[in-house]
Short mmCIF file of C-alpha atoms and ligand atoms in Angstrom, two decimals:
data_model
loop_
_atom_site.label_atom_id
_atom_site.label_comp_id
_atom_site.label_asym_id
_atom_site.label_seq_id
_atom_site.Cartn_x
_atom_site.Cartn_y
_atom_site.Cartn_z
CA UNK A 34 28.42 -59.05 28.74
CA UNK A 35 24.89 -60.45 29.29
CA UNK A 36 23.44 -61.14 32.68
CA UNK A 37 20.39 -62.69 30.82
CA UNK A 38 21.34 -63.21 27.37
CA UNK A 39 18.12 -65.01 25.70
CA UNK A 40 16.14 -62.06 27.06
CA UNK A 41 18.43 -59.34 26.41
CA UNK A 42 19.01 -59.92 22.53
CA UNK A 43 15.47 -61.44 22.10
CA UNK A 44 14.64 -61.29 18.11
CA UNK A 45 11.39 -58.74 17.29
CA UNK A 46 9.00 -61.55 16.40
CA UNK A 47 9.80 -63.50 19.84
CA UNK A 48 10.12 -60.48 21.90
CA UNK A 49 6.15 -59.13 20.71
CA UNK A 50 5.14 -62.65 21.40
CA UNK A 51 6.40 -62.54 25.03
CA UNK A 52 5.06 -58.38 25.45
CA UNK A 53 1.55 -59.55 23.82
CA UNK A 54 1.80 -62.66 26.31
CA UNK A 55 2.82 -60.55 29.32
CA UNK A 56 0.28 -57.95 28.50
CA UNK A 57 -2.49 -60.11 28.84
CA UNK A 58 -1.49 -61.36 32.18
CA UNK A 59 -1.20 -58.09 33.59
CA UNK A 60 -4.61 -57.23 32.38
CA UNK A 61 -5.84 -60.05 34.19
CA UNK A 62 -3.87 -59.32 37.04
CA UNK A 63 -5.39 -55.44 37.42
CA UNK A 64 -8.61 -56.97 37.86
CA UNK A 65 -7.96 -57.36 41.46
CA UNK A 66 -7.72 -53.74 41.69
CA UNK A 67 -10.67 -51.87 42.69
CA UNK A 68 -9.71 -48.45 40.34
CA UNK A 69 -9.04 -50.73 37.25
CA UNK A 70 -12.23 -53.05 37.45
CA UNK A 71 -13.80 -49.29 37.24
CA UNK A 72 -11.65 -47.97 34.89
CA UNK A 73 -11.71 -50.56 32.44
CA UNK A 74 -15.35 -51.35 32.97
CA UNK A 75 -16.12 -47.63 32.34
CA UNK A 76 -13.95 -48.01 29.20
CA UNK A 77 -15.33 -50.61 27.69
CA UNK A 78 -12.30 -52.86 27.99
CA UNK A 79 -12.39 -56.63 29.41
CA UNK A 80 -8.96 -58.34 28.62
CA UNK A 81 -10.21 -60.38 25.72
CA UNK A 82 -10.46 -56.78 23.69
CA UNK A 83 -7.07 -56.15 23.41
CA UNK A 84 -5.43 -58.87 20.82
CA UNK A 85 -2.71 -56.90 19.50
CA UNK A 86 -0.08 -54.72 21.10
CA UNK A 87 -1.47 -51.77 19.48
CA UNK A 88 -4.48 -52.32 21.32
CA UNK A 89 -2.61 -50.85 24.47
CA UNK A 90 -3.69 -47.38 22.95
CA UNK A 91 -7.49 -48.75 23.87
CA UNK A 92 -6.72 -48.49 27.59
CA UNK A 93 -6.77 -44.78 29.87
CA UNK A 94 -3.49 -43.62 31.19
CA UNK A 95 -2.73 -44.19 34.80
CA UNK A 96 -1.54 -40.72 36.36
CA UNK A 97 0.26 -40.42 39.62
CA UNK A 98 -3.05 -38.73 41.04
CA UNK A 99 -4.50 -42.00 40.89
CA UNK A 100 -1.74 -43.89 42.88
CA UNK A 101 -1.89 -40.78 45.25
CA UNK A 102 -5.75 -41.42 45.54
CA UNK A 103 -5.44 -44.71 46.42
CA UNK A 104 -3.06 -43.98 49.32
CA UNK A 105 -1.87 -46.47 51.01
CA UNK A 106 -2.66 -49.89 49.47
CA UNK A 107 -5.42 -49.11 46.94
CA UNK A 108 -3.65 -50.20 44.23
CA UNK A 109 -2.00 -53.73 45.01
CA UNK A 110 -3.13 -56.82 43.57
CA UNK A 111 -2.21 -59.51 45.81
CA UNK A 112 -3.25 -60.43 49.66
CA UNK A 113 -1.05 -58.25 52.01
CA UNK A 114 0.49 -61.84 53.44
CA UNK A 115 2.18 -61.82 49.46
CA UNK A 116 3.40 -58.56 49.92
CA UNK A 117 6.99 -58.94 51.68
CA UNK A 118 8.41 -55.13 51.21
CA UNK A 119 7.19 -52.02 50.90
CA UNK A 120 8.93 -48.68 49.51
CA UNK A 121 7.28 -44.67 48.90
CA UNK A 122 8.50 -42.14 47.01
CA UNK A 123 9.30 -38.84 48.72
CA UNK A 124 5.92 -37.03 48.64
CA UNK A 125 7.49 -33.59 48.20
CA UNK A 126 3.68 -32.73 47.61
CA UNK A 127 0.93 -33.84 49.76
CA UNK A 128 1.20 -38.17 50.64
CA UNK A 129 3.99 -40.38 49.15
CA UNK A 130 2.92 -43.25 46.77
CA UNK A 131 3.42 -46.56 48.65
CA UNK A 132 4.88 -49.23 46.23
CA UNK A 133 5.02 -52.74 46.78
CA UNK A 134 6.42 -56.30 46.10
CA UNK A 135 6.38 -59.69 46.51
CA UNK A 136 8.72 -62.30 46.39
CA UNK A 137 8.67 -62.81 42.70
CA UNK A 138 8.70 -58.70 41.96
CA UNK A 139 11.89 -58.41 44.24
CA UNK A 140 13.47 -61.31 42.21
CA UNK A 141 12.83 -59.71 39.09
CA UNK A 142 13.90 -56.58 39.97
CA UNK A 143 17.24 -57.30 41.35
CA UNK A 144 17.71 -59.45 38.11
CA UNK A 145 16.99 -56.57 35.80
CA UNK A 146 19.94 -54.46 38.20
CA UNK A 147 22.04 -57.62 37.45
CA UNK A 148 21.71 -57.15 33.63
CA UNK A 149 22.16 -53.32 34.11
CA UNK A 150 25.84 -53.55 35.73
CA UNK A 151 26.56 -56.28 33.84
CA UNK A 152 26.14 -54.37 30.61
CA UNK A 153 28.83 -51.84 31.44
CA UNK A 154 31.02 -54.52 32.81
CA UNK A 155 30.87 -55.16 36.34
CA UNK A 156 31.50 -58.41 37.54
CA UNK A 157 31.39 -60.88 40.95
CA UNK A 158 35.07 -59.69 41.21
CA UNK A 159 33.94 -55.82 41.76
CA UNK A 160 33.68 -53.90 45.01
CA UNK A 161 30.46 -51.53 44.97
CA UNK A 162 29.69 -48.55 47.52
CA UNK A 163 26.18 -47.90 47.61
CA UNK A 164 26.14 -44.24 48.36
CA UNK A 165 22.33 -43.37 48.51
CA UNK A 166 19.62 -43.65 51.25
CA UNK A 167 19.02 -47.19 52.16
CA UNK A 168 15.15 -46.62 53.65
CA UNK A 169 12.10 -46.04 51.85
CA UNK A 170 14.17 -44.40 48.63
CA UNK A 171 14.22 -47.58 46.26
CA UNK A 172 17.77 -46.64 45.31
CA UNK A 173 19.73 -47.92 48.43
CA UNK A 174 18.14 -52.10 48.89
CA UNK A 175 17.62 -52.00 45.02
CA UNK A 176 21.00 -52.06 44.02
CA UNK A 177 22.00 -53.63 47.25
CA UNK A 178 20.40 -56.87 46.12
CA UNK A 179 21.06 -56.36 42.43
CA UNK A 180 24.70 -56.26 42.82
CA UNK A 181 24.66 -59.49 45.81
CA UNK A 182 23.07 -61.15 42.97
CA UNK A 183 26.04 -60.50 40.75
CA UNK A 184 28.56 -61.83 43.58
CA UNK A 185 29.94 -58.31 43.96
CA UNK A 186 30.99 -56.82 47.52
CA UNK A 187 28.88 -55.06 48.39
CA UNK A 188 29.64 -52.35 51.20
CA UNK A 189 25.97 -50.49 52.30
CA UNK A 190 27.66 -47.21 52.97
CA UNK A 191 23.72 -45.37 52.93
CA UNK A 192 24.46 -41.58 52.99
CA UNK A 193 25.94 -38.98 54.94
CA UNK A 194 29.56 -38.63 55.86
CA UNK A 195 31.55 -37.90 52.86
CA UNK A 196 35.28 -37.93 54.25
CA UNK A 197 33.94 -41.58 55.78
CA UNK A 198 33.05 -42.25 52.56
CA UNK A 199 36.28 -41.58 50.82
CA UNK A 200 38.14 -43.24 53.22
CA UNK A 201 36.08 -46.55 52.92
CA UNK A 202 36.68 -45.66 49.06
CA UNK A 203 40.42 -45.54 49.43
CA UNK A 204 41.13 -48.18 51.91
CA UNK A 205 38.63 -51.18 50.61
CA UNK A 206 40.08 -51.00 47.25
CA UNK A 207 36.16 -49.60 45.96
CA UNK A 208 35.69 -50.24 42.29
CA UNK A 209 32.08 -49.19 41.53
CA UNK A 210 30.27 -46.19 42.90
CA UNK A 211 26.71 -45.73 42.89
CA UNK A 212 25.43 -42.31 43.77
CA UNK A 213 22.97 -39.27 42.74
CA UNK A 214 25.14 -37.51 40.30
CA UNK A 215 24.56 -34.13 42.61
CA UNK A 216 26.30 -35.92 45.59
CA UNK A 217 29.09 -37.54 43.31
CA UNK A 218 30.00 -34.03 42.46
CA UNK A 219 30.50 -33.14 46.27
CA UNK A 220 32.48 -36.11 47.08
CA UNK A 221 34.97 -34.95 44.07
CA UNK A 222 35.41 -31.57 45.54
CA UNK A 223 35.73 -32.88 49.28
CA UNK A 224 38.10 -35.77 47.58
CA UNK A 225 39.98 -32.82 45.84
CA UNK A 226 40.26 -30.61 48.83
CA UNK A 227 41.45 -33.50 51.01
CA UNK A 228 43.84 -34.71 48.44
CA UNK A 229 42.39 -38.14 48.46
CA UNK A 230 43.64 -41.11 46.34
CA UNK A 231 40.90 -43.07 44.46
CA UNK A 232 43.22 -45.07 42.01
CA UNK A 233 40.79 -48.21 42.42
CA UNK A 234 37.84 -46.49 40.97
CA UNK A 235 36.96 -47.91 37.72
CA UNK A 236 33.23 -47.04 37.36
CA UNK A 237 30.45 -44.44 38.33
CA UNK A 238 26.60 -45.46 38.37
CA UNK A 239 24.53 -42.33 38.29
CA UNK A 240 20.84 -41.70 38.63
CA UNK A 241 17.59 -40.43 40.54
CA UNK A 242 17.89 -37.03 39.43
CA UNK A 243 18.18 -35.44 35.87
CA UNK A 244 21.98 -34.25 34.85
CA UNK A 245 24.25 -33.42 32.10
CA UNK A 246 26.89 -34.28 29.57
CA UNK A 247 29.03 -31.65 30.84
CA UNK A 248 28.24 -33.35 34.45
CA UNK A 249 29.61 -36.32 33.01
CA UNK A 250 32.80 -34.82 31.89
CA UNK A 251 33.74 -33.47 34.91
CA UNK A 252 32.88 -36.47 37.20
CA UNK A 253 34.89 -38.87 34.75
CA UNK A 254 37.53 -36.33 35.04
CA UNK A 255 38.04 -35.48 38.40
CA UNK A 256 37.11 -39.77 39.89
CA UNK A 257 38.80 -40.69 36.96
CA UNK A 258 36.06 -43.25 36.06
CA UNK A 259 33.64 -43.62 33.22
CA UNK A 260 30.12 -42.60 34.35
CA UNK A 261 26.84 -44.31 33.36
CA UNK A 262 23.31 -42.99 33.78
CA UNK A 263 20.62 -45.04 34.92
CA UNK A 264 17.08 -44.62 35.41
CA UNK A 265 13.97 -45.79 37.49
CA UNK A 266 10.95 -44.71 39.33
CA UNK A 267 9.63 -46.51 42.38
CA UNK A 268 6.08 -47.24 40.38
CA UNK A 269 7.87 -49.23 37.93
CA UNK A 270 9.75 -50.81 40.73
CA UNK A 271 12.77 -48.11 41.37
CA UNK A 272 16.41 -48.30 39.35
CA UNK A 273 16.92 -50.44 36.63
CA UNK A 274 14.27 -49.82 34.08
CA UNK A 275 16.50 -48.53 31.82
CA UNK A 276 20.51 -47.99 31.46
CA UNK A 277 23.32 -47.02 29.64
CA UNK A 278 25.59 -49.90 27.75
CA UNK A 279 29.20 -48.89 26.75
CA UNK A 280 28.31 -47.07 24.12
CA UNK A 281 26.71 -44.35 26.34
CA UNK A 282 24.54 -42.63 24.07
CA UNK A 283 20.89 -43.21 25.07
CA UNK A 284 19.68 -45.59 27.61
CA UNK A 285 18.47 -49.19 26.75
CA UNK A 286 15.13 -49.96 28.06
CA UNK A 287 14.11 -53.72 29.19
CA UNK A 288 11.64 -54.10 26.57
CA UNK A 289 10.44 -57.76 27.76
CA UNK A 290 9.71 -56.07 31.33
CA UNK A 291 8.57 -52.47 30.36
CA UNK A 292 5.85 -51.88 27.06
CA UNK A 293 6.74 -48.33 26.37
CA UNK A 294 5.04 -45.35 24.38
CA UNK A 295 5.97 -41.93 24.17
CA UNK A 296 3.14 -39.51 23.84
CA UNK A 297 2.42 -35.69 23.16
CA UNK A 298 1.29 -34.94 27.20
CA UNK A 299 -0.80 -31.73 25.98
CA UNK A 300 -3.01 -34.55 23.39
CA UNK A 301 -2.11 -38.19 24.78
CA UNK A 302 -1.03 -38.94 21.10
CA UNK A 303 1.93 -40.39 20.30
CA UNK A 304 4.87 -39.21 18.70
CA UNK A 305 7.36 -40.26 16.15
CA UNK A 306 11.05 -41.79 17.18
CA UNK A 307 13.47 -38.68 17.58
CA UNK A 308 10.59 -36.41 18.76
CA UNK A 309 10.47 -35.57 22.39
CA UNK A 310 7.69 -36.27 24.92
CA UNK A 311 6.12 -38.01 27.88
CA UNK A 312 7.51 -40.95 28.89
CA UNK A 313 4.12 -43.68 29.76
CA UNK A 314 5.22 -47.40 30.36
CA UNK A 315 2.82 -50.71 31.05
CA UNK A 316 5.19 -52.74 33.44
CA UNK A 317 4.72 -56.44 32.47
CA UNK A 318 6.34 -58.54 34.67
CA UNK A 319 4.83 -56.50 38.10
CA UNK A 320 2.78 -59.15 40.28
CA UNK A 321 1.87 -56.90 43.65
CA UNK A 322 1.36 -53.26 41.86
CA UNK A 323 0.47 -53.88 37.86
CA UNK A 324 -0.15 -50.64 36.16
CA UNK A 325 -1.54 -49.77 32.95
CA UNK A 326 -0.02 -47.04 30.80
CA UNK A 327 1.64 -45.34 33.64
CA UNK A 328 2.40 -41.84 32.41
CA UNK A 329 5.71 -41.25 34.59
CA UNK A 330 5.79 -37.33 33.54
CA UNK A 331 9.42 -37.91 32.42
CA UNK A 332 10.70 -36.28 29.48
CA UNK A 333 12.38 -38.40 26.55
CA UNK A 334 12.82 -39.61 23.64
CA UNK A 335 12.89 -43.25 21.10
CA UNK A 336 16.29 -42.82 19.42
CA UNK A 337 15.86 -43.50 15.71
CA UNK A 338 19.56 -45.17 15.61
CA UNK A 339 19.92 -49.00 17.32
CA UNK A 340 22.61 -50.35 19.16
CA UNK A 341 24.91 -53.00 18.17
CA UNK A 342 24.74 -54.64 21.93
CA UNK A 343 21.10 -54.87 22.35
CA UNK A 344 17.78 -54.82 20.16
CA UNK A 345 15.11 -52.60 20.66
CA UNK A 346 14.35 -48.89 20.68
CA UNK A 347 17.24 -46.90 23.06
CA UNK A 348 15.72 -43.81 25.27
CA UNK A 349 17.01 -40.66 25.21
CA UNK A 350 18.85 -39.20 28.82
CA UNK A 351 15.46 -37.85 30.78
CA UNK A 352 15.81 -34.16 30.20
CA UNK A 353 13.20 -33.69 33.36
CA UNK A 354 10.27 -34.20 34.30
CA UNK A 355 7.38 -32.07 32.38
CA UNK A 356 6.46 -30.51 35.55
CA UNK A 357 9.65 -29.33 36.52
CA UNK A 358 10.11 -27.53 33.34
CA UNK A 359 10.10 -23.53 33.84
CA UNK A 360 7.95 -21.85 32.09
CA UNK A 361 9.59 -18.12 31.89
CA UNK A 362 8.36 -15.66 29.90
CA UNK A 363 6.63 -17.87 27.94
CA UNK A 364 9.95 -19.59 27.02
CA UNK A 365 10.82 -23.27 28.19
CA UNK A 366 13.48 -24.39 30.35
CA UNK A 367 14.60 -27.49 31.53
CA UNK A 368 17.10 -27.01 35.23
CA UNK A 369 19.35 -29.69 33.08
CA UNK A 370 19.80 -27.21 30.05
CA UNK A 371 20.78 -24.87 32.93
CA UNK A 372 23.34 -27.35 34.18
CA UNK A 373 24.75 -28.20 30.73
CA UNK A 374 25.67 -24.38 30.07
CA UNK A 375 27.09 -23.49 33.54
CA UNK A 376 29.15 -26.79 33.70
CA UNK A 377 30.83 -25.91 30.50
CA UNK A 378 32.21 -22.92 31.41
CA UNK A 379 35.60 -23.57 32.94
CA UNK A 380 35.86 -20.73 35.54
CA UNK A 381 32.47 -21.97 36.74
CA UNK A 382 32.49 -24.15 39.53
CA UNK A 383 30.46 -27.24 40.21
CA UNK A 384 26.94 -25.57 42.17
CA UNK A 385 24.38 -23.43 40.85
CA UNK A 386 20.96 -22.11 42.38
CA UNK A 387 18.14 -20.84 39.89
CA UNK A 388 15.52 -18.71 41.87
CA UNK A 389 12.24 -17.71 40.00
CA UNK A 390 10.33 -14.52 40.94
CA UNK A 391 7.33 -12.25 39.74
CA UNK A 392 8.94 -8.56 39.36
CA UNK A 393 6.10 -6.03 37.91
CA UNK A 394 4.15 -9.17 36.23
CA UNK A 395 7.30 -10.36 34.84
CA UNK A 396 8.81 -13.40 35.15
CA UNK A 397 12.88 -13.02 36.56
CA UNK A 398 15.18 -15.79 36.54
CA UNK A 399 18.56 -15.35 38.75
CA UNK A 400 20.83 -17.95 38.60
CA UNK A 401 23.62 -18.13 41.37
CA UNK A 402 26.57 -19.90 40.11
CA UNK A 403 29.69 -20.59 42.08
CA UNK A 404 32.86 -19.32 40.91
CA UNK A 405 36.28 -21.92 41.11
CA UNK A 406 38.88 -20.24 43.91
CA UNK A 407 41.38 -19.04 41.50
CA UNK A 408 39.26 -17.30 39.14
CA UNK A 409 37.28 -15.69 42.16
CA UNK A 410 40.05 -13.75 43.96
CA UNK A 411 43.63 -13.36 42.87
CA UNK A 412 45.34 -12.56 39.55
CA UNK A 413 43.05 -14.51 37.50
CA UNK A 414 39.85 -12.50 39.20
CA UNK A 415 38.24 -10.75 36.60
CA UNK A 416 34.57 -11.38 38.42
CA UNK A 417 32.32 -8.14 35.87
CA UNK A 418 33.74 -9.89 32.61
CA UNK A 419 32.93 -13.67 33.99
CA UNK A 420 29.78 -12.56 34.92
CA UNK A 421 28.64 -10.69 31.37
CA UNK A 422 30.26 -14.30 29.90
CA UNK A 423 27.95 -16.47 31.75
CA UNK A 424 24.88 -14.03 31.19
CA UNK A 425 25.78 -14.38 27.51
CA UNK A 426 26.06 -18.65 27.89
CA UNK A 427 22.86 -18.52 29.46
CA UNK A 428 21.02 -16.07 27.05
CA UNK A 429 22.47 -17.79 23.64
CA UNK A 430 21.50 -21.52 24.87
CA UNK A 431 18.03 -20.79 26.49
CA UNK A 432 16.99 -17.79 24.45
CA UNK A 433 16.24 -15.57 27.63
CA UNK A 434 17.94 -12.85 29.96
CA UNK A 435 18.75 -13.76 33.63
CA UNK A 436 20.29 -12.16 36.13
CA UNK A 437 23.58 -14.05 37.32
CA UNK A 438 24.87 -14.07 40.35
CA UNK A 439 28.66 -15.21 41.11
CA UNK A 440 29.31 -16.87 44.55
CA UNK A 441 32.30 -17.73 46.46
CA UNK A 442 33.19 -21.40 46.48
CA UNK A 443 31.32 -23.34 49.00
CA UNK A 444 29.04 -21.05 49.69
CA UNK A 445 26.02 -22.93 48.15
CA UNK A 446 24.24 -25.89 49.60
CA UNK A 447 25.43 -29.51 49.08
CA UNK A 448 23.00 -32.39 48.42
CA UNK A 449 23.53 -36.27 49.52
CA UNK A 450 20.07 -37.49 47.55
CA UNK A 451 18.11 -35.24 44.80
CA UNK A 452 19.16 -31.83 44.50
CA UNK A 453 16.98 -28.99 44.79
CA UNK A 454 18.19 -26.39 42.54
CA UNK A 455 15.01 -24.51 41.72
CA UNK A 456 12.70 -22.43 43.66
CA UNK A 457 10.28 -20.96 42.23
CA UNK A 458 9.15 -18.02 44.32
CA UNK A 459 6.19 -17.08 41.50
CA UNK A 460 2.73 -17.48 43.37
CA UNK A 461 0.73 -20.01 41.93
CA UNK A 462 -2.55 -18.69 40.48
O1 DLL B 673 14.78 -42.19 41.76
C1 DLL B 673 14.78 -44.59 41.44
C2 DLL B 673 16.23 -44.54 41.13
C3 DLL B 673 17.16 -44.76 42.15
C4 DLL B 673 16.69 -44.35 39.84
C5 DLL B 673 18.51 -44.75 41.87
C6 DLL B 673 18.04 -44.36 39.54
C7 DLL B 673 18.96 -44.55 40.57
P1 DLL B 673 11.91 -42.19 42.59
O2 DLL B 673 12.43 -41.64 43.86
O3 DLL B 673 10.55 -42.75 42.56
O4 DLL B 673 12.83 -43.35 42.08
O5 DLL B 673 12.03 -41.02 41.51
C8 DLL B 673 11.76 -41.27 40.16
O6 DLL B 673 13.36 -39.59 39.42
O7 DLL B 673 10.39 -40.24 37.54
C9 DLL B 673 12.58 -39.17 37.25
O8 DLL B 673 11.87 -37.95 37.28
C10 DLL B 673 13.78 -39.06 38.17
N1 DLL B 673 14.89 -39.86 37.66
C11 DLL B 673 15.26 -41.10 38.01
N2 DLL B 673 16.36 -41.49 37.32
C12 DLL B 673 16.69 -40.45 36.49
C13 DLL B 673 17.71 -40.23 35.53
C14 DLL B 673 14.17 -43.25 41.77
N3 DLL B 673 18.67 -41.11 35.27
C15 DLL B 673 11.99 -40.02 39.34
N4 DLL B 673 17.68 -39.05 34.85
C16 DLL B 673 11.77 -40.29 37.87
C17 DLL B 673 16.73 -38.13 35.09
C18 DLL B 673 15.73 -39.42 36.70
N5 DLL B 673 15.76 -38.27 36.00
#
């Protein structure tokens, strides 16, 4: 199940020939950005220095300060006439990052979504709601024109509307679903509660947002599909730099698109295969927005073990990004190691909160968790036990007391994109 099979299974030798080869280009191509004449100049570094693939470790780091810095169009390398879309991330914090393509880039990219469905078996003959914002989120048009490209149908549901959805689900005969993994969870519960049918549902594409393997469980369970995690970020064009295969144990990364290093973010060293840490990739086949050693802030891992499908190093499932990670009490905590506990406690329903305040200099963490119907009122009720159970989860997995809340089903808030499960109330000194 290749989409591009010469690429895809490319031998070592031939695929460093084709990085080393790709490299170069994009080091020529940066030199129509302003920030990188500087930045290399200031380095040292003209493209003829850097003859090996090791070499990359000659070059700075690109950090998403700079892209913010160069607000709107600082950083793209062709005439605005090439450019023929543009996307932004959200800009939770201060302006978005504008991203853009041009013809070739969108080409590319909806090939490398091609060989990422593909892989797990999706064909022309699948139907595919695309359940995620369809503006200036790359999720929505980037798998849009990945799976056209396949010969799927494809039915642009965007957001918003979840019986709507369901019913589109049901009645169309829907095969594929692509969604956050926070919203996928709602539309099982509203599918649930409105005893919905989804017998055509084969297969669940998941991504954007950071989640679990006990997410995973209960979304294969409850759509009855099997559920693949894929990631992206706009910078490095949006979805589809790296996937799942079949196997679903790490994610395979497009090596012949993506050069990719994972470093210690405290030193900017890197670190062995199997060892945690930042996630920094040079893009090589980006014409309107190269970057060099773009340090994405995600959280991962090279996976020592190889896959049968596909050569080249797998990635580990993001565990977050390093600035979401919570720093409490001096002990470290991922919102996904939060998830994976909670969701494997069976009374414990699907939604969870985590507030973080400063009580007398200490750090508090309170995690509001909602409780499934039947074990919240009834005979099964037993609410002070559950409670001193999940406290007891939480403090054996993390290391660290919290304060636990139980909610009443439905009582916490739903999410169609990205959930926001943290807020950290803790002033910022
Ligand atoms: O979220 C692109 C995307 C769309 C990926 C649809 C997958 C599916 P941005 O909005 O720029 O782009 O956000 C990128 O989201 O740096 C990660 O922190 C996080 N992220 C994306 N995929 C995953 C994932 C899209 N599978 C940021 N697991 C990235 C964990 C993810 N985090």
């Amino acid at each position: 199940m290749y989409w591009d099979k010469k690429m895809e299974t490319l031998k070592t030798a031939d695929l460093k020939e084709i990085q080393l080869k790709r490299l170069k280009k994009t080091l020529k191509q940066v030199q129509n950005v302003g920030f990188y004449q500087k930045k290399l100049a200031d380095a040292g570094i003209n493209p003829s220095s850097i003859k090996t693939l090791d070499d990359i470790t000659k070059i700075p780091f690109t950090k998403k300060q700079d892209l913010r810095d160069g607000y709107p169009f600082g950083f793209f390398a062709v005439p605005m006439k090439q450019i023929v879309r543009i996307h932004t991330t959200s800009g939770t914090t201060g302006k978005p990052t504008v991203v853009g393509y041009t013809r070739n880039d969108l080409d590319a990219w909806s090939d490398l979504i091609a060989r990422n469905m593909t892989m797990v078996g999706i064909t022309a003959d699948d139907i595919f709601q695309n359940m995620v914002n369809y503006g200036m989120f790359t999720g929505g048009l980037g798998f849009h024109y990945g799976a056209e490209k396949i010969g799927m149908t494809v039915i642009p549901s965007a957001t918003g509307n979840t019986k709507r959805q369901l019913e589109m689900m049901h009645d169309f005969g829907v095969t594929t679903i692509h969604c956050t993994p926070s919203y996928a969870m709602h539309l099982s519960e509203v599918a649930e509660e409105n005893h919905v049918s989804l017998g055509s549902l084969k297969t669940g594409l998941f991504g954007a947002e950071p989640w679990s393997e006990s997410t995973r469980k209960m979304l294969e369970n409850r759509l009855g599909i099997t559920a693949y995690d894929s990631y992206g970020l706009s910078e490095l064009f949006g979805p589809g730099v790296a996937f799942e295969c079949q196997e679903r144990d790490g994610l395979h990364i497009w090596h012949d698109c993506y050069l990719v290093e994972i470093i210690d973010p405290q030193t900017g060293e890197h670190v062995a295969d199997g060892e945690h840490g930042e996630l920094v990739v040079t893009p090589l086949v980006k014409e309107a927005m190269p970057l060099l050693r773009y340090r994405t802030g995600d959280v991962t891992m090279l996976m020592e073990d190889g896959c049968l499908c596909r050569r080249g190093k797998k990635i580990a499932r993001i565990t977050g990004r390093s600035d979401d990670m919570l720093v409490i009490r001096g002990i470290n905590v991922f919102p996904s190691q939060i998830e994976h506990v909670l969701l494997k406690i069976p009374e414990v329903g699907n939604q969870f909160m985590v507030y973080i305040d400063k009580i007398n200099h200490l750090d508090e963490m309170t995690v509001e968790v909602e409780i499934n119907r039947e074990y919240f009122s009834g005979e099964l009720a037993d609410l002070a036990n559950l409670q001193r159970k999940v406290v007891k989860e939480l403090r054996d997995a993390l290391e660290l007391r919290t304060t636990v809340k139980l909610v009443e089903p439905g009582s916490l808030p739903r999410f169609e994109g990205k959930a926001k499960r943290v807020i950290d109330r803790r002033e910022k000194e």
